[in-house]
């Protein structure tokens, strides 16, 4: 969402952002940060009648812009009274509550936006709501933000605005929050606890990740106790199938056939798609397409968005019952989990390589990223590849645990013989993220070839903290 808002502000003209978000996120703080110096008018839906909500908005408009509003003005009148000759961000949080207070809210704001989107006014309208279906209902054909004529030819119209879910803060947010942690501790904390706003505010940087894990997650009184399951229960009346899908993702399922096989006793294969779509729209599941596949290709993979959810479903959930009933104490649970922590971190390392290229390519490779993601097919499977703004291409892998950097570089070289992604580009980087210093053979190769890049975890953390 933050990048979408910054892009909308910088490009000028009217823009509409639909922002679903999940529990543990602080959308208003991140909205203010992304808006920067542009005036922001924001309303978090109060548990009050619509008249009071309109009064709150009118007071904000007066405080921020010095604009007076007529007493009893409708939403359409309030918005139409705002200036259209200067950059402005208008934000509403809690759309469902606003619609509960006044059923015409969507229609009135929709009529305002139908007019604004035909102008060049540099206004960004941001609609934020935890229930993505509420936003979809306004956005779809027949919804308040669609012109009635679009129902005749929906194939030509397309939905208005940009769908911009509030994403979980990245690895860098945790690295900066826990500045005293070692590189390994930062990576372990990211793999175990994730980087949601809730985690970043609850975590104690003065103690190590495993101590935070015990206090926040394994203690039934901790703030993250049962959080993934609690969130699903909040969202769905019958969360069991969604929980089964998230558990399958956490346990290694990444492709459609994995879900069909894993969930055959719980969800019929022909009924699976709506469950995946709903979790994706909520921002809980990410859908990835191999970079060398066409946009409409079925060459896709799926994963949980938050590393914490992956860890919880795969490692903590099996102990949940014993922890909750007191049969297993938090200290004993931590002792039981310790052997699995290093393996879990190693399994999470490919996502760190993706984060490194996606967010720090300019520092590491000399140019920002144009696109980044996984690259896989017959004979190749790389956790990250990217095209940079200068035209160079990068292919990346990891060297963790028993794998040395030389072997990882050989895997990358083998992948280049099977994929045509980036074929013909003059500069094709081979990058390997290593837990510790690379082996001597790989270091020698990197000295001789400027297109071989060895990135240690410590160097990645340094980039993240800048």
Coordinates of C-alpha atoms in Angstrom, one line a residue:
X1 CA 0.0 0.0 0.0
X2 CA 2.8 2.5 0.9
X3 CA 4.5 2.2 -2.5
X4 CA 1.1 2.4 -4.3
X5 CA 0.3 5.6 -2.4
X6 CA 3.7 7.2 -3.1
X7 CA 3.4 6.3 -6.8
X8 CA -0.1 7.8 -6.9
X9 CA 1.0 11.0 -5.3
X10 CA 4.1 11.4 -7.5
X11 CA 2.2 10.7 -10.7
X12 CA -0.5 13.4 -10.1
X13 CA -4.1 13.1 -11.2
X14 CA -6.8 11.2 -9.4
X15 CA -6.1 7.8 -8.0
X16 CA -8.2 5.3 -6.0
X17 CA -6.7 2.7 -3.7
X18 CA -8.6 -0.2 -2.2
X19 CA -6.6 -1.4 0.9
X20 CA -7.7 -4.6 2.7
X21 CA -5.6 -5.2 5.8
X22 CA -5.4 -7.9 8.5
X23 CA -5.1 -8.0 12.3
X24 CA -1.8 -6.9 13.7
X25 CA -1.4 -4.1 11.2
X26 CA -1.4 -0.4 11.9
X27 CA -2.8 1.1 8.6
X28 CA -3.1 4.7 9.8
X29 CA 0.5 5.0 10.9
X30 CA 1.8 3.6 7.6
X31 CA -0.6 5.8 5.7
X32 CA 0.7 8.9 7.4
X33 CA 4.3 7.9 6.7
X34 CA 3.6 7.2 3.0
X35 CA 1.6 10.5 2.5
X36 CA 4.6 12.5 3.7
X37 CA 4.0 16.2 3.4
X38 CA 0.9 15.9 1.3
X39 CA -2.2 17.0 3.3
X40 CA -4.1 14.0 4.7
X41 CA -7.8 14.0 5.7
X42 CA -8.5 10.7 7.5
X43 CA -11.6 9.3 9.2
X44 CA -11.5 6.1 11.3
X45 CA -15.1 5.0 11.4
X46 CA -16.5 5.8 14.8
X47 CA -19.1 3.7 16.5
X48 CA -21.5 6.6 16.2
X49 CA -24.4 7.7 14.0
X50 CA -23.5 8.9 10.5
X51 CA -24.2 12.5 11.5
X52 CA -21.4 12.5 14.0
X53 CA -19.0 10.9 11.4
X54 CA -19.8 13.7 9.0
X55 CA -19.2 16.3 11.7
X56 CA -15.8 14.7 12.5
X57 CA -14.9 14.9 8.8
X58 CA -16.0 18.5 8.6
X59 CA -13.8 19.5 11.6
X60 CA -10.8 17.7 10.0
X61 CA -11.3 19.6 6.7
X62 CA -11.4 22.9 8.6
X63 CA -8.3 22.0 10.7
X64 CA -6.2 20.7 7.8
X65 CA -7.4 22.9 4.9
X66 CA -9.2 25.8 6.6
X67 CA -12.4 24.9 4.7
X68 CA -15.8 25.4 6.3
X69 CA -18.6 23.0 5.5
X70 CA -22.3 23.7 5.5
X71 CA -24.2 22.3 8.5
X72 CA -25.8 19.0 7.7
X73 CA -23.9 18.5 4.4
X74 CA -24.0 15.1 2.8
X75 CA -20.9 13.1 2.2
X76 CA -21.0 14.0 -1.5
X77 CA -21.3 17.7 -0.6
X78 CA -18.5 17.5 2.0
X79 CA -16.1 15.9 -0.5
X80 CA -17.1 18.2 -3.4
X81 CA -16.3 21.2 -1.2
X82 CA -12.6 20.1 -1.0
X83 CA -10.0 21.8 -3.2
X84 CA -9.1 20.1 -6.5
X85 CA -6.1 22.1 -7.5
X86 CA -3.6 20.8 -5.0
X87 CA -2.3 17.3 -3.9
X88 CA -4.6 15.8 -1.3
X89 CA -5.0 12.3 0.3
X90 CA -8.5 11.4 1.5
X91 CA -8.7 8.3 3.6
X92 CA -11.5 6.2 5.2
X93 CA -10.8 3.4 7.6
X94 CA -13.5 0.9 8.5
X95 CA -15.8 1.0 5.4
X96 CA -18.2 -1.6 6.8
X97 CA -18.9 0.5 9.9
X98 CA -19.5 3.6 7.7
X99 CA -22.0 1.6 5.6
X100 CA -23.7 0.3 8.7
X101 CA -24.2 3.8 9.9
X102 CA -25.4 5.1 6.6
X103 CA -26.3 2.8 3.7
X104 CA -26.0 5.6 1.2
X105 CA -22.3 6.3 2.2
X106 CA -21.0 4.2 -0.7
X107 CA -23.3 5.8 -3.3
X108 CA -22.4 9.3 -2.2
X109 CA -18.7 8.8 -2.1
X110 CA -19.0 6.8 -5.4
X111 CA -20.7 9.7 -7.2
X112 CA -18.1 12.1 -6.0
X113 CA -15.3 9.8 -7.3
X114 CA -17.1 9.2 -10.6
X115 CA -16.8 13.0 -11.2
X116 CA -13.2 13.3 -9.9
X117 CA -11.8 10.5 -12.0
X118 CA -12.8 12.4 -15.2
X119 CA -10.7 15.4 -14.1
X120 CA -6.9 15.9 -13.5
X121 CA -7.4 16.7 -9.8
X122 CA -4.3 15.4 -7.9
X123 CA -6.5 13.6 -5.3
X124 CA -5.8 10.2 -3.9
X125 CA -8.8 8.4 -2.3
X126 CA -7.8 5.5 0.0
X127 CA -10.5 3.1 1.3
X128 CA -9.3 0.7 4.0
X129 CA -11.2 -2.2 5.4
X130 CA -10.4 -5.5 7.1
X131 CA -13.1 -7.4 5.2
X132 CA -11.9 -7.5 1.6
X133 CA -15.4 -8.5 0.4
X134 CA -16.8 -5.2 1.6
X135 CA -14.4 -3.4 -0.7
X136 CA -15.0 -5.8 -3.5
X137 CA -18.7 -5.2 -3.3
X138 CA -18.2 -1.5 -3.9
X139 CA -15.6 -2.1 -6.6
X140 CA -17.4 -4.7 -8.7
X141 CA -19.9 -4.2 -11.5
X142 CA -23.1 -2.9 -9.9
X143 CA -21.2 -1.5 -6.9
X144 CA -21.3 2.1 -5.7
X145 CA -18.0 3.0 -7.5
X146 CA -19.1 1.7 -10.9
X147 CA -21.1 3.7 -13.5
X148 CA -24.4 1.9 -14.2
X149 CA -23.6 1.8 -17.9
X150 CA -20.6 -0.4 -17.1
X151 CA -22.9 -3.3 -16.3
X152 CA -23.7 -3.4 -20.1
X153 CA -20.1 -4.0 -21.1
X154 CA -18.0 -5.0 -18.0
X155 CA -15.4 -6.5 -20.3
X156 CA -14.5 -3.0 -21.5
X157 CA -14.6 -1.1 -18.2
X158 CA -12.4 -2.9 -15.7
X159 CA -12.6 -2.2 -12.0
X160 CA -11.8 1.4 -10.9
X161 CA -8.8 2.0 -8.8
X162 CA -5.9 -0.2 -7.7
X163 CA -6.1 -3.1 -5.3
X164 CA -3.3 -2.4 -2.8
X165 CA -3.4 -4.7 0.2
X166 CA -1.5 -3.5 3.3
X167 CA 1.5 -5.8 3.2
X168 CA 3.5 -7.0 6.2
X169 CA 6.7 -4.8 6.9
X170 CA 9.8 -6.5 5.5
X171 CA 13.0 -7.9 7.0
X172 CA 14.5 -4.4 7.2
X173 CA 11.9 -3.3 9.7
X174 CA 12.9 -6.0 12.2
X175 CA 16.6 -5.4 11.5
X176 CA 16.3 -1.7 12.4
X177 CA 13.9 -2.4 15.4
X178 CA 16.4 -4.9 16.9
X179 CA 19.6 -3.0 16.2
X180 CA 21.6 -4.9 18.9
X181 CA 20.8 -8.4 17.5
X182 CA 23.4 -10.3 15.6
X183 CA 22.7 -11.1 11.9
X184 CA 21.7 -14.6 12.7
X185 CA 19.4 -13.5 15.5
X186 CA 17.7 -11.0 13.1
X187 CA 17.2 -13.8 10.5
X188 CA 15.9 -16.2 13.2
X189 CA 13.6 -13.5 14.7
X190 CA 12.2 -12.8 11.2
X191 CA 11.6 -16.5 10.4
X192 CA 10.0 -17.2 13.8
X193 CA 8.0 -14.1 14.6
X194 CA 7.6 -12.3 11.2
X195 CA 7.4 -8.5 11.0
X196 CA 3.8 -7.5 11.4
X197 CA 3.1 -4.2 13.1
X198 CA 1.9 -6.1 16.1
X199 CA 5.1 -8.1 16.4
X200 CA 7.3 -5.0 15.9
X201 CA 5.5 -3.2 18.8
X202 CA 5.5 -6.3 21.1
X203 CA 9.0 -7.6 20.6
X204 CA 11.7 -6.9 23.2
X205 CA 15.0 -5.9 21.4
X206 CA 17.0 -6.4 24.6
X207 CA 16.5 -10.2 24.6
X208 CA 17.1 -12.8 22.0
X209 CA 14.5 -14.1 19.5
X210 CA 13.9 -17.4 21.4
X211 CA 13.2 -15.5 24.6
X212 CA 10.7 -13.4 22.7
X213 CA 9.2 -16.6 21.2
X214 CA 8.6 -18.0 24.6
X215 CA 7.0 -14.8 26.0
X216 CA 4.9 -13.8 23.0
X217 CA 3.9 -17.1 21.4
X218 CA 4.3 -20.1 23.7
X219 CA 2.8 -18.5 26.8
X220 CA -1.0 -18.8 26.7
X221 CA -1.1 -15.2 28.1
X222 CA 1.2 -13.9 25.4
X223 CA -0.1 -11.4 22.8
X224 CA 0.7 -13.7 19.9
X225 CA -0.8 -16.8 21.5
X226 CA -3.0 -18.5 18.9
X227 CA -2.9 -15.5 16.7
X228 CA -3.3 -17.1 13.3
X229 CA -6.2 -19.2 14.5
X230 CA -7.8 -16.2 16.3
X231 CA -7.5 -14.1 13.1
X232 CA -9.3 -16.8 11.0
X233 CA -12.0 -17.1 13.6
X234 CA -12.5 -13.3 13.5
X235 CA -12.8 -13.4 9.7
X236 CA -14.9 -16.6 9.1
X237 CA -17.8 -18.2 10.8
X238 CA -16.4 -21.6 9.8
X239 CA -12.6 -21.2 9.7
X240 CA -11.7 -25.0 9.7
X241 CA -11.1 -25.2 5.9
X242 CA -9.1 -22.0 5.8
X243 CA -7.0 -23.3 8.7
X244 CA -6.4 -26.5 6.8
X245 CA -5.3 -24.6 3.7
X246 CA -2.9 -22.4 5.8
X247 CA -1.5 -25.5 7.5
X248 CA -0.9 -27.2 4.1
X249 CA 1.0 -24.1 2.9
X250 CA 3.1 -24.0 6.1
X251 CA 4.0 -27.7 5.7
X252 CA 5.5 -27.2 2.3
X253 CA 2.6 -27.2 -0.1
X254 CA 3.2 -24.5 -2.7
X255 CA 1.5 -25.7 -5.9
X256 CA -2.1 -26.4 -6.7
X257 CA -1.6 -30.1 -6.9
X258 CA -0.2 -30.1 -3.4
X259 CA -3.4 -28.5 -2.0
X260 CA -5.6 -31.0 -3.8
X261 CA -3.7 -33.9 -2.4
X262 CA -3.3 -32.5 1.1
X263 CA -6.8 -31.3 1.5
X264 CA -8.7 -34.0 -0.4
X265 CA -10.6 -35.1 2.8
X266 CA -11.5 -31.5 3.7
X267 CA -12.1 -29.5 0.5
X268 CA -13.1 -30.8 -2.9
X269 CA -10.7 -30.0 -5.7
X270 CA -13.3 -28.0 -7.6
X271 CA -14.2 -26.0 -4.5
X272 CA -10.7 -25.0 -3.5
X273 CA -10.3 -21.8 -5.6
X274 CA -12.6 -19.5 -3.5
X275 CA -10.8 -20.4 -0.3
X276 CA -7.4 -19.5 -1.8
X277 CA -8.9 -16.3 -3.4
X278 CA -10.3 -15.1 -0.1
X279 CA -7.0 -15.6 1.8
X280 CA -5.2 -13.9 -1.0
X281 CA -7.6 -10.9 -0.9
X282 CA -7.1 -10.7 2.9
X283 CA -3.3 -10.5 2.3
X284 CA -2.7 -13.8 4.2
X285 CA -1.6 -15.7 1.1
X286 CA 0.7 -14.6 -1.7
X287 CA 0.3 -15.9 -5.2
X288 CA 3.5 -16.0 -7.2
X289 CA 4.1 -16.4 -11.0
X290 CA 7.4 -17.6 -12.3
X291 CA 9.0 -14.6 -14.0
X292 CA 9.4 -16.4 -17.3
X293 CA 5.7 -17.4 -17.5
X294 CA 3.0 -15.4 -19.3
X295 CA 0.7 -13.3 -17.1
X296 CA -2.2 -15.7 -17.5
X297 CA -0.1 -18.8 -17.0
X298 CA -1.0 -21.4 -14.4
X299 CA 2.6 -21.7 -13.5
X300 CA 2.0 -20.3 -10.1
X301 CA 3.0 -21.0 -6.5
X302 CA 1.4 -20.0 -3.2
X303 CA 2.8 -19.2 0.2
X304 CA 1.7 -17.6 3.5
X305 CA 2.5 -13.9 3.5
X306 CA 3.8 -13.7 7.1
X307 CA 6.7 -16.0 8.1
X308 CA 5.2 -16.1 11.6
X309 CA 2.1 -17.9 10.2
X310 CA 4.3 -20.5 8.5
X311 CA 6.2 -21.1 11.7
X312 CA 3.1 -21.2 13.9
X313 CA 1.2 -23.7 11.7
X314 CA 4.1 -26.0 11.1
X315 CA 5.9 -26.0 14.5
X316 CA 3.8 -24.4 17.2
X317 CA 0.3 -25.6 16.3
X318 CA 1.0 -29.3 17.0
X319 CA 1.9 -28.3 20.6
X320 CA -1.1 -25.9 21.0
X321 CA -3.4 -28.2 22.9
X322 CA -0.8 -29.3 25.4
X323 CA 0.3 -25.7 26.0
X324 CA -3.3 -24.4 26.4
X325 CA -4.2 -27.1 28.9
X326 CA -1.0 -26.8 30.9
X327 CA 0.2 -30.3 30.1
X328 CA 3.3 -28.6 28.6
X329 CA 4.9 -25.5 30.0
X330 CA 6.3 -22.8 27.8
X331 CA 9.9 -23.6 28.9
X332 CA 9.5 -27.3 28.1
X333 CA 7.9 -26.4 24.8
X334 CA 10.8 -24.1 23.9
X335 CA 13.3 -26.9 24.7
X336 CA 11.3 -29.3 22.5
X337 CA 11.3 -26.7 19.6
X338 CA 14.9 -25.7 19.7
X339 CA 16.1 -28.6 17.5
X340 CA 13.7 -27.4 14.8
X341 CA 14.7 -23.8 14.8
X342 CA 17.8 -24.0 12.7
X343 CA 16.0 -26.2 10.1
X344 CA 13.2 -23.7 10.0
X345 CA 15.6 -20.8 9.4
X346 CA 17.4 -22.7 6.7
X347 CA 14.0 -23.4 5.0
X348 CA 13.2 -19.7 5.2
X349 CA 16.5 -18.6 3.7
X350 CA 15.2 -18.5 0.1
X351 CA 12.7 -15.8 1.1
X352 CA 15.6 -13.8 2.5
X353 CA 17.4 -14.0 -0.8
X354 CA 14.2 -12.7 -2.5
X355 CA 14.0 -9.8 0.0
X356 CA 17.7 -8.9 -0.6
X357 CA 17.2 -8.6 -4.3
X358 CA 13.7 -7.0 -4.2
X359 CA 14.6 -4.3 -1.6
X360 CA 18.4 -3.8 -1.8
X361 CA 19.3 -4.4 -5.4
X362 CA 20.6 -0.8 -5.9
X363 CA 23.1 -1.2 -3.1
X364 CA 24.1 -4.8 -4.0
X365 CA 23.9 -4.8 -7.8
X366 CA 24.1 -1.1 -8.7
X367 CA 20.5 -0.5 -9.9
X368 CA 17.0 -0.7 -8.6
X369 CA 14.7 -3.5 -9.4
X370 CA 12.1 -3.4 -12.3
X371 CA 10.7 -6.8 -11.4
X372 CA 11.7 -9.6 -9.0
X373 CA 10.3 -13.0 -8.1
X374 CA 10.9 -16.7 -8.3
X375 CA 12.0 -18.5 -11.4
X376 CA 11.1 -22.2 -11.9
X377 CA 10.4 -24.8 -14.6
X378 CA 11.7 -28.0 -16.0
X379 CA 15.3 -28.3 -14.9
X380 CA 15.5 -25.1 -12.8
X381 CA 14.2 -23.7 -9.6
X382 CA 15.6 -20.4 -8.3
X383 CA 14.2 -18.6 -5.3
X384 CA 14.8 -15.2 -6.9
X385 CA 15.5 -13.6 -10.2
X386 CA 15.1 -10.0 -11.2
X387 CA 15.4 -7.5 -14.1
X388 CA 17.0 -4.2 -13.0
X389 CA 16.2 -0.8 -14.3
X390 CA 19.5 -0.6 -16.1
X391 CA 18.6 -3.8 -18.1
X392 CA 20.8 -6.2 -16.2
X393 CA 19.4 -9.5 -15.0
X394 CA 20.1 -11.3 -11.7
X395 CA 19.6 -14.9 -10.8
X396 CA 19.9 -15.9 -7.1
X397 CA 20.2 -18.8 -4.8
X398 CA 21.2 -19.5 -1.2
X399 CA 24.1 -21.4 0.5
X400 CA 22.9 -22.4 3.9
X401 CA 23.6 -25.3 6.2
X402 CA 25.6 -28.0 4.4
X403 CA 25.4 -26.3 1.0
X404 CA 28.5 -24.3 0.0
X405 CA 28.4 -21.2 -2.2
X406 CA 30.2 -23.0 -5.0
X407 CA 27.5 -25.6 -5.2
X408 CA 24.8 -22.8 -5.2
X409 CA 26.6 -21.0 -8.0
X410 CA 26.6 -24.2 -10.0
X411 CA 22.9 -24.6 -9.5
X412 CA 22.4 -21.1 -10.8
X413 CA 24.6 -21.8 -13.8
X414 CA 22.6 -24.9 -14.6
X415 CA 19.3 -23.0 -14.3
X416 CA 20.6 -20.5 -16.9
X417 CA 20.9 -23.4 -19.4
X418 CA 17.2 -24.2 -19.0
X419 CA 15.5 -20.8 -18.8
X420 CA 15.2 -18.1 -21.4
X421 CA 14.5 -15.4 -18.9
X422 CA 17.0 -12.7 -19.4
X423 CA 18.5 -14.5 -22.4
X424 CA 20.7 -12.2 -24.5
X425 CA 21.2 -9.6 -21.8
X426 CA 24.8 -8.3 -21.6
X427 CA 24.9 -8.3 -17.8
X428 CA 23.6 -11.4 -16.1
X429 CA 24.5 -11.5 -12.4
X430 CA 24.7 -14.7 -10.4
X431 CA 24.0 -14.0 -6.7
X432 CA 24.3 -16.3 -3.7
X433 CA 23.2 -15.4 -0.2
X434 CA 25.3 -17.2 2.3
X435 CA 24.8 -17.7 6.1
X436 CA 28.5 -17.2 6.8
X437 CA 31.5 -16.4 4.6
X438 CA 31.6 -18.3 1.3
X439 CA 34.0 -21.1 0.6
X440 CA 37.4 -20.3 -0.9
X441 CA 36.6 -21.5 -4.4
X442 CA 33.5 -19.3 -4.6
X443 CA 35.4 -16.3 -3.3
X444 CA 38.1 -16.8 -5.9
X445 CA 35.5 -17.0 -8.7
X446 CA 33.8 -13.8 -7.4
X447 CA 37.2 -12.0 -7.5
X448 CA 37.7 -13.0 -11.1
X449 CA 34.1 -12.4 -12.4
X450 CA 32.4 -9.1 -11.5
X451 CA 29.0 -10.7 -12.4
X452 CA 29.3 -13.2 -9.5
X453 CA 28.0 -11.7 -6.3
X454 CA 28.4 -13.3 -2.9
X455 CA 26.2 -11.7 -0.2
X456 CA 26.6 -12.8 3.4
X457 CA 23.8 -12.6 5.9
X458 CA 25.8 -10.0 7.8
X459 CA 26.0 -7.8 4.7
X460 CA 22.3 -8.1 4.1
X461 CA 21.6 -7.0 7.6
X462 CA 23.9 -4.0 7.2
X463 CA 21.9 -3.0 4.0
X464 CA 18.6 -3.4 5.9
X465 CA 19.7 -1.2 8.7
X466 CA 20.7 1.8 6.5

